[in-house]
Amino acid sequence: MTTEQSASGSPRPDAAAEKADTAGKTGAAGKTDPAAATPGPAAARTAGAEPRTGGTRSKAEAAEPKAGATEPKTGAAEPKAGGARPGADTAQAGAGTHAGADATDATETGNGKTDATAGGADKTATKAGKDDATAGATDKDDAKAGGTDKDGAKAGSADKPDAKAGSAGAAGAGEAGEGKGGDKAEGKSQGADGKEGKPDRWEAFASAPEPVPSRIGRAARAVGRLLIHEWTLATLASLALAVLLTWPTLRYPRHTLPQDYWDPSLQAWQMAWSGHILLTNPGQLWQSNTFFPESWSFAFSDTLLGYAPAGMIGTGPEAAVLRYNIMFVLAHALAMLGAYALARQLGAGRIGSAVAGASFAYAPWLLAQAGHLHVISNGGIPLALAMLARGHGWSLRHGYRPERRHDGWVYAGWFVAAWQLSLGFGIGLPFAYFLAGTVLVAAVTWFLRRWVVRPVKRPFGRRLLIADLVGGLFFAGVGGLLAIPYFKVAGAHPQAERSIGDIGVYSPPAAGFFTAPAESRVWGTLHEGARAALPWHPEMTLLPGFVLYALAAGGLFFSVWKLRHRVLLLAGVVVTMVLAMGTRFFDGTFTYVPLFDHLPGWNGIRTPGRLMLWTTLLLGLLAAGAVSAFATRVREVYAERIPSWPSPWLRLATLLPLVLVLGEGLNATPHPVVPSQPAAMRTVDGPLLVLPSSQSLDQPVMLWSTSKFQDVVNGGSGFTPRQLDDVRRVTLAFPDQTSVDYLRVLGVRNVLLMREHIAGTPWEVTVDAPVDGLGITREEMGNIVVYRL
């Protein structure tokens, strides 16, 4: 038999052999089967194809392990064309050993005619299968393993025209699957398997297909991803820490209030009133049921108007106390989450941001403010700043990144800022001025960098500009509407205006920044002597935490923030501390007094020490930079270890700053029981007066009025109206003709005298005096004496 050498030195069949093989592939039908026209390696070389290109086999191909050129179908036809001798398949299988070996194997078996037939088939297959030259590629590993191609086995018996040669084709397919010298019986068995369509035994070793999840499965996965998301975990952690670090606020939430029951009673009434009146008569929001018959009485102090939706749920004093306690805990959680979000947006790590959040929400000085929910409710400040920074694509660590802009976050930031302002101007007014200053500085800086200093085009976008304009106008509009009642109150009650002398009374000395309040579990007892030296220690104990001081100091030298940013943060700390000292820093001549004289509304801020809120936030950001750098260094250290896994001590080291900050925030806040509501407050109509009347006694009366919201003369706020002063002075002799006539002129219909509070007062003598001739009646209702005018 004539052979010719391939490029690799292996023999290939001559043209005559290829023609004979073509006749074998034509089959009994007398025409070439398109499915069988798949070139072998030798034919692929003749046609200029690459000899070892892997390809896809059709069902009609016999999957030759090495050469891949001879199909079971062709093997079934070969006995007709070249003498039906099973040995012919041996030559064909031998062709799969390596390229060009088919002619040599045919000579060894003595069946050259059959080999010629196979060679001819290769040529015809080459002509018919030029577009699929890679289909007959060889899998070398399969040939060595003697593996069987399932599709090839099926093809050996699938065609009806070749049914007569079914047994020979099955044997050929079996021998081809075995490689060199395959067992005929095994080939028949595999051919039978292919005919019956049984799965390939090698499929057991294949990877299992990915299961398609159901709709419920997809929903469960989405919920799972949500539950393990960073912000979900941060929210849950903030809530859990708020419950723990304000405990026992939620131990008896219907009966106790944190710190005392005076200002908290007032603020519990404020939430109840705003919710009630917005549901019943929104136009009378500012004309509250207290301080009768004064106008705009709801604006006599900060209103917590932003909590009005909570005030719509429940009625009565117990519901009001429960609502207050819940909002008290949630305010701490929001403060921590907001500061965490701001630190994260600026570029701090998770643990560093947690330190910033914990220090902002649980600073020791805030424990003295536990009775002032409008001061505790400060979480909207850092949260709004975080949202605005996120919307503008800006961070302290990475600068301005235009691709991260998102106008939706800008709208959300301005909305949260407006909500924060609605909680009260005591905290909201400095925030409004900070936002205004930030917008001004940012606009000037943007203009200079784009057109003057470094004329580089930095995209901002029309949508972002519109969001800032709309959001800023919304914020300013809310602030303007909220300010109208306060201007009316200031005009009607000039005595409510603060003087610079009033500010001096509440201005803390520098020692206050290192003195903790009595409510601090860690430092309260130790600082008792230092507190005694302060003129008004509830507003002058301003310690943000010694751990926070230390971490912030370390952040000046070791931090993820750039040096210029650290310097700016330090400057902010110093400026806010100076402002928090009020007139104590060189009489405030160049610091607080100019703000008091020239900024609208600034003269309404009575306690400058509450500006310590900004100092705490800036110290927390400095600390977050240091802790983030420390955590990064720890990761680098354990990444160098083999294996790369942190030891428990390294893990604990990164959490230590957070634990220490939280430890300094532990409270010893008292939770007194709220005085129970007299039954008369649930039945007696207004307008009414409750005696004795004073600032501290009137605030629980306001809370008791939440059952019916009847008009009451009593009230407590940041100032006392002159008319209420006159009522308290005139009624010292009640019941007498002068006081009765005076109350009738005011419109008062009933007077309630509380026996448990009259010890040492004139009423201790007159409470049982006869009322004949006064035109009034007296009725005993428990410990309350009701006088009907």
Tab-separated table of C-alpha atoms in Angstrom, residues 486-666:
chain	number	residue	atom	x	y	z
A	486	TYR	CA	-40.835	82.125	67.041
A	487	PHE	CA	-40.572	85.645	65.653
A	488	LYS	CA	-44.168	86.260	66.714
A	489	VAL	CA	-43.405	84.975	70.218
A	490	ALA	CA	-40.318	87.173	70.407
A	491	GLY	CA	-42.406	90.179	69.433
A	492	ALA	CA	-45.187	89.436	71.925
A	493	HIS	CA	-42.860	88.504	74.788
A	494	PRO	CA	-39.751	90.736	74.817
A	495	GLN	CA	-38.649	89.210	78.112
A	496	ALA	CA	-38.051	85.949	76.270
A	497	GLU	CA	-35.080	87.462	74.423
A	498	ARG	CA	-31.672	86.390	75.712
A	499	SER	CA	-28.992	88.850	76.693
A	500	ILE	CA	-25.256	88.380	76.591
A	501	GLY	CA	-25.407	88.278	80.381
A	502	ASP	CA	-27.728	85.250	80.199
A	503	ILE	CA	-25.224	83.543	77.936
A	504	GLY	CA	-22.466	84.193	80.464
A	505	VAL	CA	-24.379	82.320	83.173
A	506	TYR	CA	-24.319	79.103	81.118
A	507	SER	CA	-20.853	79.516	79.535
A	508	PRO	CA	-18.517	76.722	80.750
A	509	PRO	CA	-14.847	77.193	81.651
A	510	ALA	CA	-12.079	75.178	80.015
A	511	ALA	CA	-12.130	72.751	82.946
A	512	GLY	CA	-15.574	71.641	81.831
A	513	PHE	CA	-14.050	69.829	78.836
A	514	PHE	CA	-12.383	67.422	81.261
A	515	THR	CA	-15.249	67.008	83.738
A	516	ALA	CA	-17.877	64.287	83.469
A	517	PRO	CA	-21.475	64.622	84.668
A	518	ALA	CA	-22.854	62.740	87.654
A	519	GLU	CA	-24.717	60.382	85.290
A	520	SER	CA	-21.428	58.859	84.063
A	521	ARG	CA	-20.957	55.423	85.594
A	522	VAL	CA	-17.186	55.489	84.994
A	523	TRP	CA	-16.234	59.062	85.907
A	524	GLY	CA	-19.266	60.428	87.771
A	525	THR	CA	-18.085	59.768	91.325
A	526	LEU	CA	-14.435	60.573	90.578
A	527	HIS	CA	-15.306	64.021	89.215
A	528	GLU	CA	-17.624	65.057	92.008
A	529	GLY	CA	-15.171	67.661	93.306
A	530	ALA	CA	-14.561	69.119	89.857
A	531	ARG	CA	-18.304	69.467	89.285
A	532	ALA	CA	-18.700	71.366	92.547
A	533	ALA	CA	-16.395	74.065	91.168
A	534	LEU	CA	-18.639	74.674	88.161
A	535	PRO	CA	-21.376	77.326	88.475
A	536	TRP	CA	-24.030	75.285	86.597
A	537	HIS	CA	-22.671	71.791	86.150
A	538	PRO	CA	-25.601	70.264	84.163
A	539	GLU	CA	-24.595	72.429	81.188
A	540	MET	CA	-20.869	72.696	81.917
A	541	THR	CA	-19.696	69.094	82.293
A	542	LEU	CA	-18.561	68.604	78.697
A	543	LEU	CA	-16.173	65.644	78.749
A	544	PRO	CA	-16.396	63.846	75.357
A	545	GLY	CA	-14.303	60.951	76.700
A	546	PHE	CA	-10.666	60.522	77.594
A	547	VAL	CA	-10.408	57.562	75.222
A	548	LEU	CA	-11.757	59.744	72.429
A	549	TYR	CA	-9.196	62.430	73.253
A	550	ALA	CA	-6.399	59.854	73.066
A	551	LEU	CA	-7.586	58.308	69.794
A	552	ALA	CA	-8.048	61.734	68.199
A	553	ALA	CA	-4.558	62.775	69.294
A	554	GLY	CA	-3.166	59.600	67.742
A	555	GLY	CA	-5.115	60.392	64.592
A	556	LEU	CA	-3.054	63.541	64.132
A	557	PHE	CA	0.048	61.412	63.495
A	558	PHE	CA	-1.210	58.037	62.294
A	559	SER	CA	-4.297	58.100	60.147
A	560	VAL	CA	-5.893	57.232	56.829
A	561	TRP	CA	-6.686	60.932	56.349
A	562	LYS	CA	-4.264	63.164	54.529
A	563	LEU	CA	-2.222	65.597	56.576
A	564	ARG	CA	-4.130	68.674	55.427
A	565	HIS	CA	-7.410	67.005	56.348
A	566	ARG	CA	-6.135	66.202	59.811
A	567	VAL	CA	-5.114	69.825	60.240
A	568	LEU	CA	-8.571	70.993	59.137
A	569	LEU	CA	-10.270	68.599	61.548
A	570	LEU	CA	-8.050	69.811	64.376
A	571	ALA	CA	-8.863	73.419	63.522
A	572	GLY	CA	-12.565	72.555	63.619
A	573	VAL	CA	-12.148	70.990	67.064
A	574	VAL	CA	-10.437	74.098	68.412
A	575	VAL	CA	-12.970	76.530	66.899
A	576	THR	CA	-16.005	74.632	68.168
A	577	MET	CA	-14.487	74.320	71.644
A	578	VAL	CA	-13.893	78.064	71.760
A	579	LEU	CA	-17.474	78.739	70.672
A	580	ALA	CA	-18.792	76.245	73.241
A	581	MET	CA	-17.104	78.306	75.961
A	582	GLY	CA	-19.387	81.223	75.117
A	583	THR	CA	-18.190	84.353	76.893
A	584	ARG	CA	-15.557	82.478	78.924
A	585	PHE	CA	-12.953	82.762	76.151
A	586	PHE	CA	-11.726	86.367	76.459
A	587	ASP	CA	-15.321	87.442	77.113
A	588	GLY	CA	-16.286	86.121	73.680
A	589	THR	CA	-15.398	89.460	72.123
A	590	PHE	CA	-14.065	87.976	68.896
A	591	THR	CA	-15.770	84.589	69.068
A	592	TYR	CA	-19.284	84.163	70.432
A	593	VAL	CA	-20.418	87.779	70.762
A	594	PRO	CA	-20.177	88.599	67.004
A	595	LEU	CA	-22.365	85.574	66.264
A	596	PHE	CA	-24.793	86.609	68.995
A	597	ASP	CA	-25.058	90.136	67.607
A	598	HIS	CA	-25.194	89.501	63.858
A	599	LEU	CA	-26.532	86.026	63.036
A	600	PRO	CA	-30.360	85.898	63.013
A	601	GLY	CA	-31.698	83.599	65.711
A	602	TRP	CA	-28.330	83.029	67.380
A	603	ASN	CA	-29.399	85.100	70.390
A	604	GLY	CA	-32.036	82.447	71.096
A	605	ILE	CA	-29.359	79.865	71.971
A	606	ARG	CA	-29.115	80.048	75.742
A	607	THR	CA	-26.541	77.298	76.393
A	608	PRO	CA	-23.400	77.583	74.221
A	609	GLY	CA	-21.989	74.391	75.772
A	610	ARG	CA	-24.259	72.324	73.490
A	611	LEU	CA	-22.012	73.277	70.584
A	612	MET	CA	-19.811	70.539	72.043
A	613	LEU	CA	-21.850	68.316	69.733
A	614	TRP	CA	-19.711	69.489	66.800
A	615	THR	CA	-16.496	69.067	68.754
A	616	THR	CA	-17.455	65.476	69.516
A	617	LEU	CA	-18.226	64.730	65.878
A	618	LEU	CA	-14.890	66.119	64.669
A	619	LEU	CA	-12.962	64.290	67.381
A	620	GLY	CA	-14.744	61.107	66.326
A	621	LEU	CA	-13.621	61.575	62.717
A	622	LEU	CA	-10.020	62.051	63.816
A	623	ALA	CA	-10.292	58.916	65.933
A	624	ALA	CA	-11.866	57.013	63.029
A	625	GLY	CA	-8.860	57.850	60.871
A	626	ALA	CA	-6.459	56.484	63.480
A	627	VAL	CA	-8.431	53.303	64.156
A	628	SER	CA	-8.874	52.654	60.428
A	629	ALA	CA	-5.136	52.984	59.865
A	630	PHE	CA	-4.499	50.635	62.778
A	631	ALA	CA	-6.945	48.055	61.411
A	632	THR	CA	-5.301	48.288	57.985
A	633	ARG	CA	-1.885	47.708	59.502
A	634	VAL	CA	-3.176	44.683	61.415
A	635	ARG	CA	-4.513	43.178	58.179
A	636	GLU	CA	-1.145	43.699	56.551
A	637	VAL	CA	0.579	41.959	59.451
A	638	TYR	CA	-1.526	38.819	59.409
A	639	ALA	CA	-1.490	38.761	55.588
A	640	GLU	CA	2.260	38.168	55.841
A	641	ARG	CA	1.769	35.163	58.098
A	642	ILE	CA	1.632	31.606	56.794
A	643	PRO	CA	-1.160	30.634	56.789
A	644	SER	CA	-2.672	34.087	56.268
A	645	TRP	CA	-5.055	34.061	59.208
A	646	PRO	CA	-5.264	36.530	62.103
A	647	SER	CA	-4.725	35.351	65.629
A	648	PRO	CA	-7.478	36.029	68.209
A	649	TRP	CA	-5.281	38.662	69.817
A	650	LEU	CA	-5.038	40.629	66.588
A	651	ARG	CA	-8.800	40.500	66.173
A	652	LEU	CA	-9.349	41.726	69.713
A	653	ALA	CA	-6.803	44.487	69.256
A	654	THR	CA	-8.852	46.057	66.474
A	655	LEU	CA	-11.996	46.002	68.631
A	656	LEU	CA	-10.355	47.401	71.751
A	657	PRO	CA	-10.841	51.116	70.867
A	658	LEU	CA	-14.555	50.534	70.253
A	659	VAL	CA	-14.963	48.668	73.538
A	660	LEU	CA	-13.208	51.430	75.471
A	661	VAL	CA	-15.313	54.179	73.894
A	662	LEU	CA	-18.513	52.301	74.685
A	663	GLY	CA	-17.285	51.663	78.216
A	664	GLU	CA	-16.942	55.395	78.865
A	665	GLY	CA	-20.520	55.847	77.698
A	666	LEU	CA	-22.041	53.631	80.407
